[in-house]
PDB file of C-alpha atoms in Angstrom:
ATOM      1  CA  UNK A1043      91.797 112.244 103.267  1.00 85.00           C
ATOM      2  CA  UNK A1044      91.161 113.493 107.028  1.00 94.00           C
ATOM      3  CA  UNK A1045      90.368 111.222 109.409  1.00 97.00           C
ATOM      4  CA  UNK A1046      86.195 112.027 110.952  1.00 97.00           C
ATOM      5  CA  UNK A1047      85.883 114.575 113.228  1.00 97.00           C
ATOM      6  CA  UNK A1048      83.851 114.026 116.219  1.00 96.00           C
ATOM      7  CA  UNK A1049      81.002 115.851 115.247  1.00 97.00           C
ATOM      8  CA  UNK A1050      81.735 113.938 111.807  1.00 96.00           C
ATOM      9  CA  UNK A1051      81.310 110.848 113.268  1.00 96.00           C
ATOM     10  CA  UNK A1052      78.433 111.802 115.671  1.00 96.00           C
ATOM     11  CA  UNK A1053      76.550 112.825 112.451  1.00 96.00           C
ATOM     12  CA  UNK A1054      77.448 110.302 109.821  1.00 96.00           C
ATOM     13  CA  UNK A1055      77.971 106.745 111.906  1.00 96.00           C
ATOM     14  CA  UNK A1056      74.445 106.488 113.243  1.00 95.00           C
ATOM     15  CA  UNK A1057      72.884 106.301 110.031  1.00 94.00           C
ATOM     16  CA  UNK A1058      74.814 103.569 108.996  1.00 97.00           C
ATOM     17  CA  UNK A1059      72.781 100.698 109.249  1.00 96.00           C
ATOM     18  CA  UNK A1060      73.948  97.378 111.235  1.00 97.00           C
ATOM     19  CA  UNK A1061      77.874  98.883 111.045  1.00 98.00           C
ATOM     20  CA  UNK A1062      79.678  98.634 114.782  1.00 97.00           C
ATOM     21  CA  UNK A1063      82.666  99.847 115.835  1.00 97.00           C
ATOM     22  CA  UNK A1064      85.898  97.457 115.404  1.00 98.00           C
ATOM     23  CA  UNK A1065      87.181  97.152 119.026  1.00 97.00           C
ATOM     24  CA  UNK A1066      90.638  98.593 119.387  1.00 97.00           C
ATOM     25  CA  UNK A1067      91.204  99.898 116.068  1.00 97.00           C
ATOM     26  CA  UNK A1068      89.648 102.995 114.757  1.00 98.00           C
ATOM     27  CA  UNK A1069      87.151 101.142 111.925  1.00 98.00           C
ATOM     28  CA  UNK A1070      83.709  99.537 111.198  1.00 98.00           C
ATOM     29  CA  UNK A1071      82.636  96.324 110.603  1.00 98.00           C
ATOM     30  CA  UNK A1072      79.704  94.752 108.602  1.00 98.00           C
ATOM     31  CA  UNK A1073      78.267  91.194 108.469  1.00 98.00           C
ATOM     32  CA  UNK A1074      76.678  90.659 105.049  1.00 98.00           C
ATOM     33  CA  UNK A1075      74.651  86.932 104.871  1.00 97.00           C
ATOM     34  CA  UNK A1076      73.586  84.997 101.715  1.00 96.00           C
ATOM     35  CA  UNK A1077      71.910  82.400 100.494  1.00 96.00           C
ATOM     36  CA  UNK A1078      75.126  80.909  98.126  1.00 96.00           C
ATOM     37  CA  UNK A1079      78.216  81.417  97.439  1.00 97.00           C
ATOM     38  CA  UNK A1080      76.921  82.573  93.577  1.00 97.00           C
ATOM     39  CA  UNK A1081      74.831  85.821  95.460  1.00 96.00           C
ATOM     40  CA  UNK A1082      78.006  86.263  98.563  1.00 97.00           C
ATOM     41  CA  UNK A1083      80.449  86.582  95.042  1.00 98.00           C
ATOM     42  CA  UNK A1084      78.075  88.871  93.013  1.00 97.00           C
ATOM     43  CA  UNK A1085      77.905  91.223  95.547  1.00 97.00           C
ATOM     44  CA  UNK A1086      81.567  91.299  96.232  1.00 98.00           C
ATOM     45  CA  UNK A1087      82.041  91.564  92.375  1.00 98.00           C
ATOM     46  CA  UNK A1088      79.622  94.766  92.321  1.00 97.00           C
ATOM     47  CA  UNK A1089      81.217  96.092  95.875  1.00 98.00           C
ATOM     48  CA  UNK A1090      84.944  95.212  93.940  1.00 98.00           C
ATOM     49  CA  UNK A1091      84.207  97.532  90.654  1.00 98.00           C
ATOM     50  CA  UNK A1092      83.024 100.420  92.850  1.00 98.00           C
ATOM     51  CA  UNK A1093      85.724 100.101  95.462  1.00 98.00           C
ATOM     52  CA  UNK A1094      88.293 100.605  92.831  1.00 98.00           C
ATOM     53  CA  UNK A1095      86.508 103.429  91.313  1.00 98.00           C
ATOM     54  CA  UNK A1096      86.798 104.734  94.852  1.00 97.00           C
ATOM     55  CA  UNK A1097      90.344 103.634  95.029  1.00 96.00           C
ATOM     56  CA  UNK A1098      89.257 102.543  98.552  1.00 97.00           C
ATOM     57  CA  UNK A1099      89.332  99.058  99.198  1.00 98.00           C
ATOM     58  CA  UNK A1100      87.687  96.849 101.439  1.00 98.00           C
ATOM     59  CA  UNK A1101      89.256  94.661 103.804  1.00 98.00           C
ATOM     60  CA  UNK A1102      86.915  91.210 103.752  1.00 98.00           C
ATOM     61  CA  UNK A1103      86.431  87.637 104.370  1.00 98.00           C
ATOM     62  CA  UNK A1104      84.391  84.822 102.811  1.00 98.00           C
ATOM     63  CA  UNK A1105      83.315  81.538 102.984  1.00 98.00           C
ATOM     64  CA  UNK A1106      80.016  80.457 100.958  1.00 97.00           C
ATOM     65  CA  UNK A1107      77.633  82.533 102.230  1.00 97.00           C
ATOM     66  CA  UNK A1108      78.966  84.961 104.221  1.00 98.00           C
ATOM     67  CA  UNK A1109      80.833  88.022 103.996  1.00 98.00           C
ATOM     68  CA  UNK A1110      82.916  90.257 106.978  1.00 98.00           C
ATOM     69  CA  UNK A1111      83.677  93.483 105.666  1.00 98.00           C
ATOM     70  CA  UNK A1112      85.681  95.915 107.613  1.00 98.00           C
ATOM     71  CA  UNK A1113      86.231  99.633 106.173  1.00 98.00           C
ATOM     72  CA  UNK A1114      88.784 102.061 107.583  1.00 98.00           C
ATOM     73  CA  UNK A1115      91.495 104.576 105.826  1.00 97.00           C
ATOM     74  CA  UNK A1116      95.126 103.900 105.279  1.00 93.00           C
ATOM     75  CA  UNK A1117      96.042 107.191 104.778  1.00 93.00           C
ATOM     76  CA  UNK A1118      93.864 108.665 107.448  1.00 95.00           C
ATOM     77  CA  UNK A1119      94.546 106.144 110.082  1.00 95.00           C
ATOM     78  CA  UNK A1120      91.366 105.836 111.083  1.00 97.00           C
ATOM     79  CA  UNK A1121      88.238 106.160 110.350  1.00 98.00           C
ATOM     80  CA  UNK A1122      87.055 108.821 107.171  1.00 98.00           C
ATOM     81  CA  UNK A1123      84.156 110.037 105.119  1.00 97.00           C
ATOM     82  CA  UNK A1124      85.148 107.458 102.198  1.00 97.00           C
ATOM     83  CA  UNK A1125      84.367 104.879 104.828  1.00 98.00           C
ATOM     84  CA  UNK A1126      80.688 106.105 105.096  1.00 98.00           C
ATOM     85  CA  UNK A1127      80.618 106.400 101.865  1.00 98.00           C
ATOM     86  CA  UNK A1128      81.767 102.653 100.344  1.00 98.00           C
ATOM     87  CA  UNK A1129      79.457 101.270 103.923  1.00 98.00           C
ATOM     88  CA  UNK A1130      76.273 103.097 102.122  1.00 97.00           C
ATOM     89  CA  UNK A1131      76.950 102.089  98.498  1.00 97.00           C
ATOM     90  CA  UNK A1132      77.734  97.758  99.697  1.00 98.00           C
ATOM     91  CA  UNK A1133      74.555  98.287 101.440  1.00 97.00           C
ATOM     92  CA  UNK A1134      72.399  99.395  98.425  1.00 96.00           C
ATOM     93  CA  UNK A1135      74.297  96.279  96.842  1.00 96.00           C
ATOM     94  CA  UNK A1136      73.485  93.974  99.181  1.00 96.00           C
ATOM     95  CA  UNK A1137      70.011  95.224  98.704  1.00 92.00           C
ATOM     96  CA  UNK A1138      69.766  94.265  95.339  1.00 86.00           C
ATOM     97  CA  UNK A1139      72.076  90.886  95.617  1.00 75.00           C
ATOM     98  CA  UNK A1140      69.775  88.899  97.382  1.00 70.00           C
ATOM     99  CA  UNK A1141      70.905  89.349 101.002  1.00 70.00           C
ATOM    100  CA  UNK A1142      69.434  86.664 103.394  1.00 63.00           C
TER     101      UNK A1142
ATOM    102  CA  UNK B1246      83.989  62.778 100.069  1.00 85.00           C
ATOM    103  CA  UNK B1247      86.304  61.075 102.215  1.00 94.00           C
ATOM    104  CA  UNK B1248      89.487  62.581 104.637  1.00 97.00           C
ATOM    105  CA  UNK B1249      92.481  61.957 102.996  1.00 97.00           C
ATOM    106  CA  UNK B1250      94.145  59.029 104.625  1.00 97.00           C
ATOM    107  CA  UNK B1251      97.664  59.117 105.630  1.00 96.00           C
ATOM    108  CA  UNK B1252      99.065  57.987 102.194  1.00 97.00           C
ATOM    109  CA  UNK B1253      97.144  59.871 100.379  1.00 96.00           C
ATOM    110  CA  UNK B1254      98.808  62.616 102.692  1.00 96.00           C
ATOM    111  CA  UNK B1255     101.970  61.609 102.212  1.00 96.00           C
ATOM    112  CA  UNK B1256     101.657  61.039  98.425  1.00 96.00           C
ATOM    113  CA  UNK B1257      99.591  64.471  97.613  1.00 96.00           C
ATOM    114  CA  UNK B1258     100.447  67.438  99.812  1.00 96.00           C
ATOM    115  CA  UNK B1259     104.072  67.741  99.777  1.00 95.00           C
ATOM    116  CA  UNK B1260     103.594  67.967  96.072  1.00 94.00           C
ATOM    117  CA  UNK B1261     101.536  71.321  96.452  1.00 97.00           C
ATOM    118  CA  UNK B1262     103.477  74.820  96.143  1.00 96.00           C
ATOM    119  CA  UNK B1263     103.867  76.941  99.224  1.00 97.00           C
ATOM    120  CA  UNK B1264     100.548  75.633 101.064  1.00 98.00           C
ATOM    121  CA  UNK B1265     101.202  75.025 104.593  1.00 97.00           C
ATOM    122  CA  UNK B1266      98.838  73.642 107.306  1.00 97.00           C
ATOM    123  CA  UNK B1267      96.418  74.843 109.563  1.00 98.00           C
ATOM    124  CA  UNK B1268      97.474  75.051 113.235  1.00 97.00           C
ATOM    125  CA  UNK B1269      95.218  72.924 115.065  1.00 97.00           C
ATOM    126  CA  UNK B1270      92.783  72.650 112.174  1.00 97.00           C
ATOM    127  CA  UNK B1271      92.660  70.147 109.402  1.00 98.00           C
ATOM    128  CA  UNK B1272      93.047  72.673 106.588  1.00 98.00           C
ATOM    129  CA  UNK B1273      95.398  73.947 104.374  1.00 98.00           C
ATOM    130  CA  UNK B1274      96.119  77.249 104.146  1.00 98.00           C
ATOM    131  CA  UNK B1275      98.212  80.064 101.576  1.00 98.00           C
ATOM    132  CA  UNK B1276      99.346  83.808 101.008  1.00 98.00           C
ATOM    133  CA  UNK B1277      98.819  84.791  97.298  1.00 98.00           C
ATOM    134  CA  UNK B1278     100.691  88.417  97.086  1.00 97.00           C
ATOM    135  CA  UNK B1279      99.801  90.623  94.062  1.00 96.00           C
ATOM    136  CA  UNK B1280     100.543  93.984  93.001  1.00 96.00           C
ATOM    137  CA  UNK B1281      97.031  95.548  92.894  1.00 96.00           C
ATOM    138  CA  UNK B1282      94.065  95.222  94.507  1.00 97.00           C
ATOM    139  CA  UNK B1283      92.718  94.335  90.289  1.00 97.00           C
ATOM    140  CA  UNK B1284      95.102  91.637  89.568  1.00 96.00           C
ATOM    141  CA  UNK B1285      93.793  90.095  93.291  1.00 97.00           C
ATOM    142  CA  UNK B1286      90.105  90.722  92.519  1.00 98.00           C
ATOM    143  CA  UNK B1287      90.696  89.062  89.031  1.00 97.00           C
ATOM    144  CA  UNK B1288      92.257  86.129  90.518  1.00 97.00           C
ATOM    145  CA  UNK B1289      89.389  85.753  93.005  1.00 98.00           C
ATOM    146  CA  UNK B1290      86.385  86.107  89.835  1.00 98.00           C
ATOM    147  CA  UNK B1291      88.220  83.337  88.279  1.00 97.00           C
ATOM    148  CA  UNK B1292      88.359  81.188  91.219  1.00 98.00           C
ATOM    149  CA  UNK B1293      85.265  81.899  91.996  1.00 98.00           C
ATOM    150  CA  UNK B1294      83.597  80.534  89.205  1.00 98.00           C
ATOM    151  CA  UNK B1295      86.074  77.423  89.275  1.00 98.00           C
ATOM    152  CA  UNK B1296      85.394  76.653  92.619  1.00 98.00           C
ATOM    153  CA  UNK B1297      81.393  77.408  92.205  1.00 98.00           C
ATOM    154  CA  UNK B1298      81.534  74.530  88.931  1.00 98.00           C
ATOM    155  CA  UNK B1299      83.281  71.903  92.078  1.00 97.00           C
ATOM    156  CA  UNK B1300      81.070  72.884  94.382  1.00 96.00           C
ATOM    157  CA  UNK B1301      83.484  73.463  96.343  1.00 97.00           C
ATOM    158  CA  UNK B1302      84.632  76.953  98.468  1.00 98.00           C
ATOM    159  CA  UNK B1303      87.138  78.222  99.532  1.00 98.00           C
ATOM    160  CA  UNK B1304      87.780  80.358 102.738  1.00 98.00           C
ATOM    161  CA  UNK B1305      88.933  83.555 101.990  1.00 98.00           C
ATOM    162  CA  UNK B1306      90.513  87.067 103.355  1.00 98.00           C
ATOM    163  CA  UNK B1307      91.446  90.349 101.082  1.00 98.00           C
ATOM    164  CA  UNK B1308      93.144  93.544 101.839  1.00 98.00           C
ATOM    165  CA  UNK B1309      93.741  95.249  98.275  1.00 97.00           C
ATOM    166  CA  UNK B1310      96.508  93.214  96.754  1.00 97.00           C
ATOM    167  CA  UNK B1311      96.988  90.207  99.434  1.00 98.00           C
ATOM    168  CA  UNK B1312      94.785  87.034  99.317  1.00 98.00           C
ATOM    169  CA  UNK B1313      94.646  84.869 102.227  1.00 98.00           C
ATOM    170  CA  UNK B1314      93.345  81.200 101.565  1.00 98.00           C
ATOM    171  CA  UNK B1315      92.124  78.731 103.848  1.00 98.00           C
ATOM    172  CA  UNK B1316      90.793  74.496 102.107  1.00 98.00           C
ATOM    173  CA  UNK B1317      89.036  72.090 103.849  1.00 98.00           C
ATOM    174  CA  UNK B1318      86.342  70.061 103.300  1.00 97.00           C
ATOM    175  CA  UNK B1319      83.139  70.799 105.921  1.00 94.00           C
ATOM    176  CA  UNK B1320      81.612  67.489 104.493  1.00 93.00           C
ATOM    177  CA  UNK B1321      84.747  65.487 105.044  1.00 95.00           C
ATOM    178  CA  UNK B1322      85.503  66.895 108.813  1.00 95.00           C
ATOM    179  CA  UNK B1323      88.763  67.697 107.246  1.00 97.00           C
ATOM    180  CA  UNK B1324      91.062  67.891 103.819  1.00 98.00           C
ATOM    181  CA  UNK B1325      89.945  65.665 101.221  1.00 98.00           C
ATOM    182  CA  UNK B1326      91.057  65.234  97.456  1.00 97.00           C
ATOM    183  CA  UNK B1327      88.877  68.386  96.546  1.00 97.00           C
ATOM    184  CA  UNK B1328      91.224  70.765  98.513  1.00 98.00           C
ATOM    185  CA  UNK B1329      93.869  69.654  96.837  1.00 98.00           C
ATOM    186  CA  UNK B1330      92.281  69.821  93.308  1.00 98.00           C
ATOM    187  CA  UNK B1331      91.223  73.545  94.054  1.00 98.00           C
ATOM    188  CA  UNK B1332      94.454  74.605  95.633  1.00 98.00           C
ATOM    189  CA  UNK B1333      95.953  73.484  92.475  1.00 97.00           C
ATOM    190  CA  UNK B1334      93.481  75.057  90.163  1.00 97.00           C
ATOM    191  CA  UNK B1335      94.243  78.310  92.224  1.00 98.00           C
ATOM    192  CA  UNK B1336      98.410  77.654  91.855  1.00 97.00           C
ATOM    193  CA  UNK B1337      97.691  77.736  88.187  1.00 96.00           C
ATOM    194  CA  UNK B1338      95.486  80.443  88.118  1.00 96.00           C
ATOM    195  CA  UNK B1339      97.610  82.943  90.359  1.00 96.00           C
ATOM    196  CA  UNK B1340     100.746  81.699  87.855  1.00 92.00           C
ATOM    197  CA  UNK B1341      98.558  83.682  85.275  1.00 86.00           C
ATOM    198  CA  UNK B1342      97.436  86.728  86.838  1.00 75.00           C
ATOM    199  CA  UNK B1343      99.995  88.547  87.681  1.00 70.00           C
ATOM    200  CA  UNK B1344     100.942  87.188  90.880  1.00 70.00           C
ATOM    201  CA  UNK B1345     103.808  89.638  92.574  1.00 63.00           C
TER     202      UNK B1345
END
């Protein structure tokens, strides 16, 4: 897994929607809110089964509502297409699990 | 639900495995350390739905197989007798998924 390009990233990170930069470390960063802690762990249960499809894990952080997701690659050190790619499918989760 | 007084402190916390307190925060906190990134997801689903029947929830950090936990009690200002019911929920939980 190669780490994004620049033209990769000039491309692909735009279109992510509501995912900054993590300063000083080569990954992004989401903010998902909920209503409960019942919707916050349904979506992480959903984002959990496809991440280990993936074999790429997230690195994240809950309490009740809300959950802090950053993405970035081990093996790449940095930033790399699977990144896009688990940021685009937790979205369409989110989307369907109620987000506030 | 109430703080924990000091006796109750005294009595109850020394008695719980490997949690440690919070720097500058009235919280407990504990490193669970398993093999996979599935055996720490499947300890989380199960405390999830423990801690959703107490109504109470934890704080909580993942990175495939590490899970960082964080009690206290935003009602109470402060640890009360539900942290340490969940924290020992989660001890006996962790004892049976696999923890590394």
């Amino acid at each position: 897994m190669e780490r994004l390009s620049d033209s990769d990233r000039a491309e692909l990170l735009p279109g992510l929607d509501g995912w900054t930069m993590v300063e000083g470390r080569d990954a992004i960063q989401k903010r998902y809110a909920f209503d409960s802690f019942i919707q916050a762990f349904g979506f992480m249960a959903q984002v959990a089964l496809v991440a280990e499809a993936m074999n790429h894990h997230p690195e994240w952080f809950n309490v009740y509502g809300t959950v802090d997701v950053t993405l970035s690659t081990h093996d790449a050190d940095g930033l790399s297409r699977r990144d896009v790619e688990l940021a685009r499918r937790m979205d369409q989760i989110a989307a369907g699990a109620g987000q506030a």
